[in-house]
mmCIF file of C-alpha atoms in Angstrom:
data_model
loop_
_atom_site.group_PDB
_atom_site.id
_atom_site.type_symbol
_atom_site.label_atom_id
_atom_site.label_comp_id
_atom_site.label_asym_id
_atom_site.label_seq_id
_atom_site.Cartn_x
_atom_site.Cartn_y
_atom_site.Cartn_z
ATOM 1 C CA ASP A 2 0.000 0.000 0.000
ATOM 2 C CA ILE A 3 1.122 3.570 -0.643
ATOM 3 C CA GLN A 4 1.666 5.409 2.628
ATOM 4 C CA MET A 5 0.754 9.084 2.740
ATOM 5 C CA THR A 6 2.582 11.086 5.404
ATOM 6 C CA GLN A 7 1.200 14.509 6.256
ATOM 7 C CA SER A 8 2.949 17.149 8.302
ATOM 8 C CA PRO A 9 2.455 18.802 10.599
ATOM 9 C CA SER A 10 -0.274 16.810 12.351
ATOM 10 C CA SER A 11 -1.584 20.051 13.800
ATOM 11 C CA LEU A 12 -0.872 23.746 13.625
ATOM 12 C CA SER A 13 -2.125 26.982 15.093
ATOM 13 C CA ALA A 14 -2.032 30.192 13.093
ATOM 14 C CA SER A 15 -3.532 33.657 13.100
ATOM 15 C CA VAL A 16 -6.145 35.040 10.751
ATOM 16 C CA GLY A 17 -4.382 36.306 7.660
ATOM 17 C CA ASP A 18 -1.398 33.978 7.996
ATOM 18 C CA ARG A 19 -0.124 31.825 5.178
ATOM 19 C CA VAL A 20 -0.424 28.137 6.077
ATOM 20 C CA THR A 21 1.323 25.276 4.305
ATOM 21 C CA ILE A 22 0.776 21.551 4.781
ATOM 22 C CA THR A 23 2.924 18.878 3.190
ATOM 23 C CA CYS A 24 2.045 15.375 2.079
ATOM 24 C CA GLN A 25 4.651 12.804 1.137
ATOM 25 C CA ALA A 26 3.874 9.585 -0.715
ATOM 26 C CA SER A 27 5.887 6.419 -0.124
ATOM 27 C CA GLN A 28 6.275 6.021 -3.888
ATOM 28 C CA ASP A 29 5.804 8.058 -7.043
ATOM 29 C CA ILE A 30 2.136 8.908 -7.583
ATOM 30 C CA ASN A 31 2.559 11.423 -10.426
ATOM 31 C CA THR A 32 -0.084 14.081 -9.657
ATOM 32 C CA TYR A 33 -2.748 11.583 -8.586
ATOM 33 C CA LEU A 34 -3.436 13.410 -5.342
ATOM 34 C CA ASN A 35 -6.454 15.180 -3.895
ATOM 35 C CA TRP A 36 -7.035 17.376 -0.838
ATOM 36 C CA TYR A 37 -10.105 17.474 1.418
ATOM 37 C CA GLN A 38 -11.311 19.689 4.231
ATOM 38 C CA GLN A 39 -13.287 18.263 7.123
ATOM 39 C CA LYS A 40 -14.905 20.693 9.538
ATOM 40 C CA PRO A 41 -15.805 19.443 13.017
ATOM 41 C CA GLY A 42 -18.794 17.105 12.942
ATOM 42 C CA LYS A 43 -19.140 17.320 9.167
ATOM 43 C CA ALA A 44 -18.368 15.168 6.143
ATOM 44 C CA PRO A 45 -15.202 15.871 4.181
ATOM 45 C CA LYS A 46 -15.302 18.257 1.255
ATOM 46 C CA LEU A 47 -13.143 18.139 -1.860
ATOM 47 C CA LEU A 48 -10.921 21.205 -2.273
ATOM 48 C CA ILE A 49 -8.161 20.267 -4.731
ATOM 49 C CA TYR A 50 -7.929 17.462 -7.286
ATOM 50 C CA ASP A 51 -5.028 16.226 -9.389
ATOM 51 C CA ALA A 52 -2.615 17.966 -7.020
ATOM 52 C CA SER A 53 -3.281 21.520 -8.142
ATOM 53 C CA ASN A 54 -6.777 21.930 -9.590
ATOM 54 C CA LEU A 55 -9.247 23.920 -7.514
ATOM 55 C CA GLU A 56 -12.687 22.335 -7.231
ATOM 56 C CA SER A 57 -15.506 24.550 -8.470
ATOM 57 C CA GLY A 58 -16.762 26.955 -5.824
ATOM 58 C CA VAL A 59 -13.720 26.624 -3.576
ATOM 59 C CA PRO A 60 -12.133 29.954 -2.585
ATOM 60 C CA SER A 61 -8.952 30.886 -4.410
ATOM 61 C CA ARG A 62 -6.976 31.236 -1.158
ATOM 62 C CA PHE A 63 -6.645 27.444 -1.283
ATOM 63 C CA SER A 64 -4.009 25.991 -3.595
ATOM 64 C CA GLY A 65 -2.029 22.828 -4.122
ATOM 65 C CA GLY A 66 1.153 21.774 -5.855
ATOM 66 C CA GLY A 67 3.749 19.089 -6.298
ATOM 67 C CA SER A 68 4.217 15.834 -8.167
ATOM 68 C CA GLY A 69 5.920 12.499 -7.704
ATOM 69 C CA THR A 70 6.238 11.982 -3.969
ATOM 70 C CA ASP A 71 6.104 15.497 -2.495
ATOM 71 C CA PHE A 72 3.034 17.723 -2.374
ATOM 72 C CA THR A 73 1.967 20.927 -0.694
ATOM 73 C CA PHE A 74 -1.361 22.451 0.256
ATOM 74 C CA THR A 75 -1.502 26.177 1.021
ATOM 75 C CA ILE A 76 -4.007 28.564 2.490
ATOM 76 C CA SER A 77 -2.735 31.969 1.403
ATOM 77 C CA SER A 78 -4.620 33.983 4.019
ATOM 78 C CA LEU A 79 -6.154 31.963 6.839
ATOM 79 C CA GLN A 80 -9.788 32.750 7.640
ATOM 80 C CA PRO A 81 -11.779 31.844 10.772
ATOM 81 C CA GLU A 82 -13.957 29.456 8.757
ATOM 82 C CA ASP A 83 -10.861 27.460 7.757
ATOM 83 C CA LEU A 84 -10.828 25.775 11.164
ATOM 84 C CA ALA A 85 -10.792 22.143 10.064
ATOM 85 C CA THR A 86 -8.738 19.020 9.494
ATOM 86 C CA TYR A 87 -7.200 18.646 6.053
ATOM 87 C CA TYR A 88 -6.446 15.337 4.375
ATOM 88 C CA CYS A 89 -4.493 14.338 1.296
ATOM 89 C CA GLN A 90 -5.564 11.252 -0.683
ATOM 90 C CA GLN A 91 -3.824 9.289 -3.444
ATOM 91 C CA TYR A 92 -5.552 7.342 -6.183
ATOM 92 C CA ASP A 93 -2.532 6.170 -8.145
ATOM 93 C CA THR A 94 -2.704 2.611 -6.798
ATOM 94 C CA LEU A 95 -5.351 0.643 -4.961
ATOM 95 C CA PRO A 96 -6.088 0.754 -2.156
ATOM 96 C CA VAL A 97 -6.933 4.422 -2.106
ATOM 97 C CA THR A 98 -5.105 5.871 0.903
ATOM 98 C CA PHE A 99 -5.380 9.048 2.929
ATOM 99 C CA GLY A 100 -2.838 10.978 4.892
ATOM 100 C CA GLY A 101 -3.252 11.112 8.640
ATOM 101 C CA GLY A 102 -4.681 14.615 8.566
ATOM 102 C CA THR A 103 -3.572 18.086 9.652
ATOM 103 C CA LYS A 104 -5.693 19.876 12.203
ATOM 104 C CA VAL A 105 -5.674 23.634 11.635
ATOM 105 C CA GLU A 106 -6.563 25.825 14.589
ATOM 106 C CA ILE A 107 -6.978 29.589 14.759
ATOM 107 C CA LYS A 108 -4.932 31.499 17.335
ATOM 108 C CA GLN B 21 -27.385 19.542 -5.750
ATOM 109 C CA VAL B 22 -26.236 15.928 -5.274
ATOM 110 C CA GLN B 23 -27.809 14.234 -2.279
ATOM 111 C CA LEU B 24 -26.467 11.166 -0.519
ATOM 112 C CA MET B 25 -28.195 9.921 2.607
ATOM 113 C CA GLU B 26 -26.845 6.988 4.604
ATOM 114 C CA SER B 27 -28.894 4.833 6.935
ATOM 115 C CA GLY B 28 -28.676 1.526 8.748
ATOM 116 C CA GLY B 29 -26.083 2.315 11.380
ATOM 117 C CA GLY B 30 -26.473 1.318 15.005
ATOM 118 C CA VAL B 31 -25.078 -0.784 17.806
ATOM 119 C CA VAL B 32 -24.247 -4.390 16.984
ATOM 120 C CA GLN B 33 -22.431 -7.180 18.792
ATOM 121 C CA PRO B 34 -19.098 -8.529 17.544
ATOM 122 C CA GLY B 35 -19.544 -11.276 14.973
ATOM 123 C CA ARG B 36 -22.958 -10.047 13.874
ATOM 124 C CA SER B 37 -23.992 -8.428 10.578
ATOM 125 C CA LEU B 38 -25.346 -5.071 9.499
ATOM 126 C CA ARG B 39 -26.339 -3.580 6.153
ATOM 127 C CA LEU B 40 -25.829 0.083 5.388
ATOM 128 C CA SER B 41 -27.753 1.906 2.688
ATOM 129 C CA CYS B 42 -27.044 5.143 0.856
ATOM 130 C CA ALA B 43 -29.934 6.742 -1.022
ATOM 131 C CA ALA B 44 -28.700 8.823 -3.946
ATOM 132 C CA SER B 45 -30.609 11.576 -5.683
ATOM 133 C CA ARG B 46 -30.303 14.609 -7.938
ATOM 134 C CA PHE B 47 -27.682 13.077 -10.203
ATOM 135 C CA PRO B 48 -27.575 10.194 -12.712
ATOM 136 C CA PHE B 49 -26.721 7.387 -10.296
ATOM 137 C CA THR B 50 -25.938 4.885 -13.070
ATOM 138 C CA THR B 51 -23.128 7.086 -14.416
ATOM 139 C CA TYR B 52 -20.732 7.211 -11.497
ATOM 140 C CA GLY B 53 -18.635 4.961 -9.314
ATOM 141 C CA MET B 54 -19.419 4.993 -5.608
ATOM 142 C CA HIS B 55 -17.412 4.470 -2.427
ATOM 143 C CA TRP B 56 -17.716 3.733 1.247
ATOM 144 C CA VAL B 57 -15.238 5.546 3.491
ATOM 145 C CA ARG B 58 -15.124 5.242 7.279
ATOM 146 C CA GLN B 59 -13.765 7.238 10.176
ATOM 147 C CA ALA B 60 -13.189 5.709 13.591
ATOM 148 C CA PRO B 61 -13.922 8.022 16.540
ATOM 149 C CA GLY B 62 -11.245 10.716 16.724
ATOM 150 C CA LYS B 63 -9.286 9.160 13.858
ATOM 151 C CA GLY B 64 -8.611 9.849 10.193
ATOM 152 C CA LEU B 65 -10.319 8.715 7.028
ATOM 153 C CA GLU B 66 -10.088 5.120 5.797
ATOM 154 C CA TRP B 67 -11.299 4.037 2.365
ATOM 155 C CA VAL B 68 -13.412 0.871 2.599
ATOM 156 C CA ALA B 69 -14.755 -0.097 -0.825
ATOM 157 C CA PHE B 70 -15.542 1.060 -4.364
ATOM 158 C CA ILE B 71 -18.061 -0.131 -6.944
ATOM 159 C CA SER B 72 -18.043 0.933 -10.589
ATOM 160 C CA ASN B 73 -21.065 2.533 -12.209
ATOM 161 C CA ASP B 74 -22.308 -0.734 -13.683
ATOM 162 C CA GLY B 75 -21.342 -2.885 -10.696
ATOM 163 C CA SER B 76 -18.783 -4.868 -12.692
ATOM 164 C CA ASN B 77 -15.734 -3.698 -10.699
ATOM 165 C CA LYS B 78 -15.559 -3.920 -6.929
ATOM 166 C CA PHE B 79 -12.508 -3.132 -4.834
ATOM 167 C CA TYR B 80 -12.004 -3.483 -1.093
ATOM 168 C CA ALA B 81 -9.570 -2.475 1.614
ATOM 169 C CA ASP B 82 -7.670 -5.466 2.987
ATOM 170 C CA SER B 83 -9.168 -4.777 6.421
ATOM 171 C CA VAL B 84 -12.675 -5.638 5.176
ATOM 172 C CA LYS B 85 -12.026 -8.020 2.271
ATOM 173 C CA GLY B 86 -14.024 -11.213 2.647
ATOM 174 C CA ARG B 87 -16.294 -9.694 5.308
ATOM 175 C CA PHE B 88 -17.889 -6.682 3.595
ATOM 176 C CA THR B 89 -19.719 -6.570 0.259
ATOM 177 C CA ILE B 90 -20.511 -3.418 -1.700
ATOM 178 C CA SER B 91 -23.447 -3.419 -4.099
ATOM 179 C CA ARG B 92 -25.844 -1.064 -5.822
ATOM 180 C CA ASP B 93 -29.462 -1.168 -6.981
ATOM 181 C CA HIS B 94 -30.165 1.127 -9.906
ATOM 182 C CA SER B 95 -33.923 0.655 -9.666
ATOM 183 C CA LYS B 96 -33.756 2.201 -6.190
ATOM 184 C CA ASN B 97 -30.813 4.589 -6.733
ATOM 185 C CA THR B 98 -29.248 3.043 -3.642
ATOM 186 C CA LEU B 99 -25.750 1.940 -2.640
ATOM 187 C CA TYR B 100 -25.280 -0.785 -0.029
ATOM 188 C CA LEU B 101 -22.591 -2.107 2.262
ATOM 189 C CA GLN B 102 -23.233 -5.557 3.717
ATOM 190 C CA MET B 103 -21.005 -5.958 6.744
ATOM 191 C CA ASN B 104 -20.547 -9.459 8.177
ATOM 192 C CA SER B 105 -18.387 -10.810 10.991
ATOM 193 C CA LEU B 106 -18.165 -7.356 12.512
ATOM 194 C CA ARG B 107 -15.286 -6.578 14.855
ATOM 195 C CA THR B 108 -14.846 -3.869 17.463
ATOM 196 C CA ASP B 109 -12.335 -2.110 15.205
ATOM 197 C CA ASP B 110 -15.077 -1.661 12.578
ATOM 198 C CA THR B 111 -16.624 0.945 14.876
ATOM 199 C CA ALA B 112 -16.751 4.153 12.843
ATOM 200 C CA VAL B 113 -18.844 6.692 11.026
ATOM 201 C CA TYR B 114 -19.438 5.274 7.550
ATOM 202 C CA TYR B 115 -19.749 7.727 4.677
ATOM 203 C CA CYS B 116 -20.908 7.007 1.170
ATOM 204 C CA ALA B 117 -19.218 9.137 -1.444
ATOM 205 C CA LYS B 118 -19.672 9.688 -5.150
ATOM 206 C CA ASP B 119 -16.696 9.455 -7.486
ATOM 207 C CA LEU B 120 -16.226 11.556 -10.602
ATOM 208 C CA ASN B 121 -15.194 8.446 -12.556
ATOM 209 C CA PRO B 122 -17.425 5.546 -13.547
ATOM 210 C CA LEU B 123 -14.905 2.687 -13.520
ATOM 211 C CA THR B 124 -11.991 3.331 -11.147
ATOM 212 C CA PRO B 125 -11.380 5.505 -8.075
ATOM 213 C CA TYR B 126 -10.464 9.120 -8.789
ATOM 214 C CA TYR B 127 -11.810 11.658 -6.319
ATOM 215 C CA PHE B 128 -14.745 11.882 -3.966
ATOM 216 C CA ASP B 129 -16.719 14.909 -5.127
ATOM 217 C CA ASN B 130 -19.792 14.472 -2.935
ATOM 218 C CA TRP B 131 -20.283 12.870 0.459
ATOM 219 C CA GLY B 132 -23.208 11.854 2.600
ATOM 220 C CA GLN B 133 -23.575 12.948 6.211
ATOM 221 C CA GLY B 134 -22.447 9.574 7.560
ATOM 222 C CA THR B 135 -23.981 6.857 9.721
ATOM 223 C CA LEU B 136 -22.418 5.608 12.954
ATOM 224 C CA VAL B 137 -21.737 1.904 13.419
ATOM 225 C CA THR B 138 -20.769 0.801 16.916
ATOM 226 C CA VAL B 139 -19.584 -2.762 17.407
ATOM 227 C CA SER B 140 -19.719 -3.628 21.068
ATOM 228 C CA SER B 141 -20.796 -6.422 23.346
#
């Protein structure tokens, strides 16, 4: 199975800060990576697909990049409503696997 | 607006069975692959199973292979997860999710609200 390692596991930042999360795959997955946001008590929501494509309706402060084994997810200006846990997910090889999640808190 | 509504969760003893349902609406159900994804209390997301749009391809996580069966009924626009030989570590919120692709996993573009399964004696 492809292991997806996210870091950090949690972070605390102020409104307006730039936040970056990394996701590392245990083997090359090209750009077959997606990012999700899960707010407390809610289902996950797709934000980014194919490493860097913004899902329709998602604010432009969210972005993604990378290829191969190393990926980044960035919130350019953190907003109070961004309080959530963020997950990466690979679909290069079955089984589909998720990263362990990054919990983003607001200072 | 795509709607996915899970049902069938509850408390069940280890070794027993349970069937989850996911009623789909407001999109052409026969066109897309569908998944089950679970989340144990306080833990991350774990993919469970995928079924292609026509039901011909089914894939499972090793943790549930041989115990769980994914299926779909196009006459009822409903996705199912038959869970047998349940174990305490199957305790989780189970989400159904729609895929963009018909035949193989790609990304989960819509999710249900989840149904809680608790396996306990």
